[in-house]
PDB file of C-alpha atoms in Angstrom:
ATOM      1  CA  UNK U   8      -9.473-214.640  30.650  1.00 88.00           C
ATOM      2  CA  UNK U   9      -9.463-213.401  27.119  1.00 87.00           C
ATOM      3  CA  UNK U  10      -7.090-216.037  26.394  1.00 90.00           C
ATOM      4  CA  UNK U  11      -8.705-218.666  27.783  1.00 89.00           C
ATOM      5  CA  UNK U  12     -11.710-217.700  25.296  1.00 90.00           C
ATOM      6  CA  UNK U  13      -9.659-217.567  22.367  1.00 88.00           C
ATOM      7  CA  UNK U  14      -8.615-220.753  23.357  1.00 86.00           C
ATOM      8  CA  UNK U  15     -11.854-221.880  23.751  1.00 86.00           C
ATOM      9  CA  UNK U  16     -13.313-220.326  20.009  1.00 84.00           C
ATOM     10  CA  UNK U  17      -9.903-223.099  18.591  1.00 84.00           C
ATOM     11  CA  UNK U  18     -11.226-226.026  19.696  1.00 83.00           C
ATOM     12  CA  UNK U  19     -13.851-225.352  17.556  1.00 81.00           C
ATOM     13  CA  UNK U  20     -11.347-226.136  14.573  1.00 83.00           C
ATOM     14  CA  UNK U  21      -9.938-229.299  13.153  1.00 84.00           C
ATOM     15  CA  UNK U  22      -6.301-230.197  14.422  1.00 83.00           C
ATOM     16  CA  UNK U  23      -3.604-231.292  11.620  1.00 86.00           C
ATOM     17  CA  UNK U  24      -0.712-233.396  12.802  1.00 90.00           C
ATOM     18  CA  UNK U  25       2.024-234.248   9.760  1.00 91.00           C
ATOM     19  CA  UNK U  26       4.660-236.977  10.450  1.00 89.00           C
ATOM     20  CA  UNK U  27       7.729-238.681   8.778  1.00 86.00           C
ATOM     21  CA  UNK U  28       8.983-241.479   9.417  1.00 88.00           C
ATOM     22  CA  UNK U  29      12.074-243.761   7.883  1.00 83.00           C
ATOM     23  CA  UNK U  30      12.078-247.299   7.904  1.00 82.00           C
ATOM     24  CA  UNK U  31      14.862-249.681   7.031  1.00 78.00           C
ATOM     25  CA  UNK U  32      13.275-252.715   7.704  1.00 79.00           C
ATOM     26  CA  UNK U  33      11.510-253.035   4.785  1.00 74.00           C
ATOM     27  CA  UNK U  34      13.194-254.126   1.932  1.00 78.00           C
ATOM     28  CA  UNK U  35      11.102-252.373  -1.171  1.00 80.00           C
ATOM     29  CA  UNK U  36      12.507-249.039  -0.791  1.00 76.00           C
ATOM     30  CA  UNK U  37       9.464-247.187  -1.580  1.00 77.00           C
ATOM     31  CA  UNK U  38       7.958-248.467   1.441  1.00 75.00           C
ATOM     32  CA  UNK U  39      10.853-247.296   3.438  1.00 80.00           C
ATOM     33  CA  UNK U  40       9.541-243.813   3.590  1.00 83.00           C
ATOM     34  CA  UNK U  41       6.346-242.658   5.142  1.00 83.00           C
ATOM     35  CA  UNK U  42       4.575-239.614   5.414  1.00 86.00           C
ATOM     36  CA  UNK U  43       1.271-239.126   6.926  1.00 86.00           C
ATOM     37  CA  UNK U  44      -1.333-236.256   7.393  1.00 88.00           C
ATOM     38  CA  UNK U  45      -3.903-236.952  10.881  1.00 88.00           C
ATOM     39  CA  UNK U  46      -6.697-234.728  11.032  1.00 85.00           C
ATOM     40  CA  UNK U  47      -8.682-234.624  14.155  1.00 84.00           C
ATOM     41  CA  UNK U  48     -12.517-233.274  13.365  1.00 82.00           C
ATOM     42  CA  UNK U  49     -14.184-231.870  16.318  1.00 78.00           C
ATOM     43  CA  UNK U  50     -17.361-233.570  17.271  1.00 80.00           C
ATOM     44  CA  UNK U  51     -18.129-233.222  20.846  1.00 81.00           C
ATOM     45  CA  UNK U  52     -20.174-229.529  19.733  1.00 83.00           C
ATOM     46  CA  UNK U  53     -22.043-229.448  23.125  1.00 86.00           C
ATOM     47  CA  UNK U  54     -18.893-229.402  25.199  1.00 85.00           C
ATOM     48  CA  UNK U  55     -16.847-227.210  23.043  1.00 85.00           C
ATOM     49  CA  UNK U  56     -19.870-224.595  23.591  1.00 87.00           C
ATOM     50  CA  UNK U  57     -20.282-225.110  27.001  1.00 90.00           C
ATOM     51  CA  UNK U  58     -16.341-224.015  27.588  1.00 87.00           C
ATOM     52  CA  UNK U  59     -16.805-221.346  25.100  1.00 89.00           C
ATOM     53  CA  UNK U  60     -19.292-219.901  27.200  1.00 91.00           C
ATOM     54  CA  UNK U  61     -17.868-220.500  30.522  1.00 92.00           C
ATOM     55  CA  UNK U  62     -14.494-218.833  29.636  1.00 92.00           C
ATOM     56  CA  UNK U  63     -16.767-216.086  27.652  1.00 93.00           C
ATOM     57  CA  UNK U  64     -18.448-215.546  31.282  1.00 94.00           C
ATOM     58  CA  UNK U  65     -15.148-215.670  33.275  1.00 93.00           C
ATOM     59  CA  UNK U  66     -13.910-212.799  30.882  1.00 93.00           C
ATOM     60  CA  UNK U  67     -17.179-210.860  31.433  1.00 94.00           C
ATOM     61  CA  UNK U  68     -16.834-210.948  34.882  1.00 95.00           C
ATOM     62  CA  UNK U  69     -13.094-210.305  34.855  1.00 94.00           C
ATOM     63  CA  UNK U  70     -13.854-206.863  32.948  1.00 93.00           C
ATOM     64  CA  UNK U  71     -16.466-206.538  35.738  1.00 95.00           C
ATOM     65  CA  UNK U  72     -13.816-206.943  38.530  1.00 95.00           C
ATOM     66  CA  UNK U  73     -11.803-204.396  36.267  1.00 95.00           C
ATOM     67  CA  UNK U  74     -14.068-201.952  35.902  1.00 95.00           C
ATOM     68  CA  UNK U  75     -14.444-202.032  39.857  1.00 95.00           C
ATOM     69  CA  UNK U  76     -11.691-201.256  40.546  1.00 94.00           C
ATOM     70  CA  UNK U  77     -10.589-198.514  37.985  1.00 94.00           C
ATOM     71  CA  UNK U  78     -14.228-197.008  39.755  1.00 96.00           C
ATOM     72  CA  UNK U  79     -12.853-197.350  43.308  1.00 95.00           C
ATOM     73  CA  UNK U  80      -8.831-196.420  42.481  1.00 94.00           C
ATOM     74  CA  UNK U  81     -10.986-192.984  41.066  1.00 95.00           C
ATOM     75  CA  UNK U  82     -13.111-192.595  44.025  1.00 95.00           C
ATOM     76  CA  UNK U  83     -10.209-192.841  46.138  1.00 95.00           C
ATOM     77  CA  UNK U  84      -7.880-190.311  43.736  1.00 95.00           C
ATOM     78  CA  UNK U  85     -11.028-188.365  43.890  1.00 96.00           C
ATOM     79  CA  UNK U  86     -11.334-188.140  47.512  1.00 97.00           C
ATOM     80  CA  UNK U  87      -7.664-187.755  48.136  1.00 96.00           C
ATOM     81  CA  UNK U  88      -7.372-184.446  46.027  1.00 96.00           C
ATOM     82  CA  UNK U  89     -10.150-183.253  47.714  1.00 97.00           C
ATOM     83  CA  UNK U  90      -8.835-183.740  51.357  1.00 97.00           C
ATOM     84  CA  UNK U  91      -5.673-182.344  50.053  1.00 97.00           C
ATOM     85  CA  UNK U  92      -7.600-178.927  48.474  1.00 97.00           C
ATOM     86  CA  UNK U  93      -8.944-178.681  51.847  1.00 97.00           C
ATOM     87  CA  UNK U  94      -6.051-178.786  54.153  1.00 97.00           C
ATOM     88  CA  UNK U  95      -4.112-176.275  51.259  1.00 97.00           C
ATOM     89  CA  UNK U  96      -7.674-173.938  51.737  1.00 97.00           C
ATOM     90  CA  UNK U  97      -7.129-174.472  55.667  1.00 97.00           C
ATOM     91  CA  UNK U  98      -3.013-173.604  55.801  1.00 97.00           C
ATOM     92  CA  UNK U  99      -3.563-170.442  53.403  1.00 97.00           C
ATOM     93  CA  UNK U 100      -6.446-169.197  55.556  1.00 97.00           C
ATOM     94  CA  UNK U 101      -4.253-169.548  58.607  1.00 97.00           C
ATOM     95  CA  UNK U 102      -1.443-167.599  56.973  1.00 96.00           C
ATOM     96  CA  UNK U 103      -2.827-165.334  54.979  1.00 97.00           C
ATOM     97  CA  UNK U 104      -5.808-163.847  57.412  1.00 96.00           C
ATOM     98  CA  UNK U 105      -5.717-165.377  61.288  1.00 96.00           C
ATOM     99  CA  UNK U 106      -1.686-164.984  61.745  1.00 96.00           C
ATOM    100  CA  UNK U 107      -1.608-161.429  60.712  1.00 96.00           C
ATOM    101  CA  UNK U 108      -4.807-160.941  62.664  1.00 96.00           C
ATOM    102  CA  UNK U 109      -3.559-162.317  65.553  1.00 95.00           C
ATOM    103  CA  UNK U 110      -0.018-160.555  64.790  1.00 95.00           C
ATOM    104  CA  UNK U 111      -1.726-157.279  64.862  1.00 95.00           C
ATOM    105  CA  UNK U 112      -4.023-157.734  67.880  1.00 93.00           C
ATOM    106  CA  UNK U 113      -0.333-157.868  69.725  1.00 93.00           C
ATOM    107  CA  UNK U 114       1.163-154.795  68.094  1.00 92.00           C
ATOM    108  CA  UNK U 115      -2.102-153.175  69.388  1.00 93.00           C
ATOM    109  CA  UNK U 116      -2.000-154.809  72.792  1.00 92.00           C
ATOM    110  CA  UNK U 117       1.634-153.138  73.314  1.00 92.00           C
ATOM    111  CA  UNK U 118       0.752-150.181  71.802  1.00 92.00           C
ATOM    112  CA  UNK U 119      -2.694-149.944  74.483  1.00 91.00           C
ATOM    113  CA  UNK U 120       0.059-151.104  77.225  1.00 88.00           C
ATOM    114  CA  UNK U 121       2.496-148.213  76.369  1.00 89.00           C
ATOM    115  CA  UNK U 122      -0.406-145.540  76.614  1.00 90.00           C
ATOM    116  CA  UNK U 123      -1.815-147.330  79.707  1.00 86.00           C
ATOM    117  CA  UNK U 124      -5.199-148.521  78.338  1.00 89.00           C
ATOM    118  CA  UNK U 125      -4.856-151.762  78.318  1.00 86.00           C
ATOM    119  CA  UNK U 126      -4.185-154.351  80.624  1.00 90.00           C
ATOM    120  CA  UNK U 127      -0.900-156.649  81.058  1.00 90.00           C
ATOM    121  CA  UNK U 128      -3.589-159.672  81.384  1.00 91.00           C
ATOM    122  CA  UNK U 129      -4.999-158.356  78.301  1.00 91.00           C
ATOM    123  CA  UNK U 130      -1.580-158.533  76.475  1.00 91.00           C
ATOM    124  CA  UNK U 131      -0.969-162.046  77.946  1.00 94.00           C
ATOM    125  CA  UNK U 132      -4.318-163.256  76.602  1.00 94.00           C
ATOM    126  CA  UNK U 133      -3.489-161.490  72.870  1.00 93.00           C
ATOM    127  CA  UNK U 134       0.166-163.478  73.025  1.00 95.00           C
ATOM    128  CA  UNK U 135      -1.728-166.799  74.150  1.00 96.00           C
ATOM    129  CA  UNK U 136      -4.321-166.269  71.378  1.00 96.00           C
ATOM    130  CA  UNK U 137      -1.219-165.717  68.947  1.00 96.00           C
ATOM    131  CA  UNK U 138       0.801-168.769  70.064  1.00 96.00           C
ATOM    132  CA  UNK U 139      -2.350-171.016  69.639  1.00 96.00           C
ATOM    133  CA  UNK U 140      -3.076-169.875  66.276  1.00 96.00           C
ATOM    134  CA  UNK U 141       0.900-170.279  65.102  1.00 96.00           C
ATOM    135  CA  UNK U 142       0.176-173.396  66.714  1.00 97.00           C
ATOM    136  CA  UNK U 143      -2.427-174.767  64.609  1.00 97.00           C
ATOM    137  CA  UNK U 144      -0.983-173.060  61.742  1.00 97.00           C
ATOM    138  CA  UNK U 145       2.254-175.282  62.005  1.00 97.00           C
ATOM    139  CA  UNK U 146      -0.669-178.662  62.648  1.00 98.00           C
ATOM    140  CA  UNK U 147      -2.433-177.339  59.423  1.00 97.00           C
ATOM    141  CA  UNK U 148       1.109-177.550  57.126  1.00 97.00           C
ATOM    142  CA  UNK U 149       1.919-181.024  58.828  1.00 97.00           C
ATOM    143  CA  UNK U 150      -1.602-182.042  57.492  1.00 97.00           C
ATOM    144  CA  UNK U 151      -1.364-180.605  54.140  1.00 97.00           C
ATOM    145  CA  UNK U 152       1.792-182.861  54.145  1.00 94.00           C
ATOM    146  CA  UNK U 153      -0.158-186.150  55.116  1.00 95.00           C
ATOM    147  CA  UNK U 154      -3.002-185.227  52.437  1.00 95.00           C
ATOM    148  CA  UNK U 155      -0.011-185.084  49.716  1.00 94.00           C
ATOM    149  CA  UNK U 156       1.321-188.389  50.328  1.00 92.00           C
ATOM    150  CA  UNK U 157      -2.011-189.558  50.485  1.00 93.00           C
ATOM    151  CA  UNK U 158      -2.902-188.446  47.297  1.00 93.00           C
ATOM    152  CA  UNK U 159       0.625-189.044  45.822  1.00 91.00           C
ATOM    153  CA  UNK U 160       0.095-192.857  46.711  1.00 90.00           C
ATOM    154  CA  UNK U 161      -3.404-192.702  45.345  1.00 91.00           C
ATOM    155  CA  UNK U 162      -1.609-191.945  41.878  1.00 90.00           C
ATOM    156  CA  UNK U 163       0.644-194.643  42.571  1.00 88.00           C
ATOM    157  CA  UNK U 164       3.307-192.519  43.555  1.00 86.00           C
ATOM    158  CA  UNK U 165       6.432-192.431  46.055  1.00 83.00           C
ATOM    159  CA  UNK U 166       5.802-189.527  48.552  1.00 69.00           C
ATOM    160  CA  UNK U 167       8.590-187.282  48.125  1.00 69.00           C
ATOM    161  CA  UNK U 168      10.390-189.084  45.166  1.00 72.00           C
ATOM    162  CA  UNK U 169       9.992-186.869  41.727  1.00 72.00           C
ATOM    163  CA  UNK U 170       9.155-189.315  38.906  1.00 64.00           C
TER     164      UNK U 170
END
């Protein structure tokens, strides 16, 4: 588009055109040589303006369509790193506080078993409990995988490829 205006602002100018030419059909041999200048004045004012201004207005609104989308790839980036901050918040709180939480509710369920005051059912529910939380632990680091690709293709990245 911004080529198509500077195209536009030349027209504006005059155009030279030099020739040569070598004849030997005449017999005077200062006529046999020719050179000539052309000059072609631009006159037509009202068109060139009117294409000046529509290829000034097709570069406006291609910086427009630019703009656009450098706003939208940054919304997008934006939102990616986000999602990704979240599921890397979500796995740490899962391994740093509810495994070992969960992982000591069991030691303490065995240790209530041996002394006889608590229940096998209780120990069965305490292992359940565990099993579910290791289970959404492991669904946590399989998203915190998906939200790096994401945001690795966001930055126009391969997933997994070091640049």
């Amino acid at each position: 588009a911004d080529s198509a205006v500077r195209l536009a602002r030349r027209e504006y100018f005059p155009d030279f055109t030099v020739g040569g030419e070598y004849n030997t059909m005449w017999e005077d041999d200062e006529h046999r040589l020719m050179v000539g200048v052309q000059m072609e004045i631009p006159l037509q004012l009202g068109r060139r303006k009117a294409a000046l201004d529509a290829a000034e207005a097709g570069a406006k609104s291609r910086r427009a369509e630019l703009a656009s989308l450098e706003d939208n790839v940054a919304a997008e980036i934006q939102m990616a790193r986000r999602r990704y901050e979240k599921a890397e918040h979500i796995t740490a709180l899962y391994r740093d506080n509810l495994l070992p939480a969960a992982q000591d509710v069991i030691s303490s369920a065995r240790a209530g078993l041996a002394a006889s005051t608590v229940e096998f059912g209780e120990l069965i529910d305490a292992e359940h409990e565990l099993r579910t939380i290791e289970l959404e632990y492991e669904m946590s680091i399989a998203d915190l995988s998906r939200r790096r690709a994401e945001l690795e293709r966001s930055l126009g990245r391969i997933p997994g490829v070091k640049p």
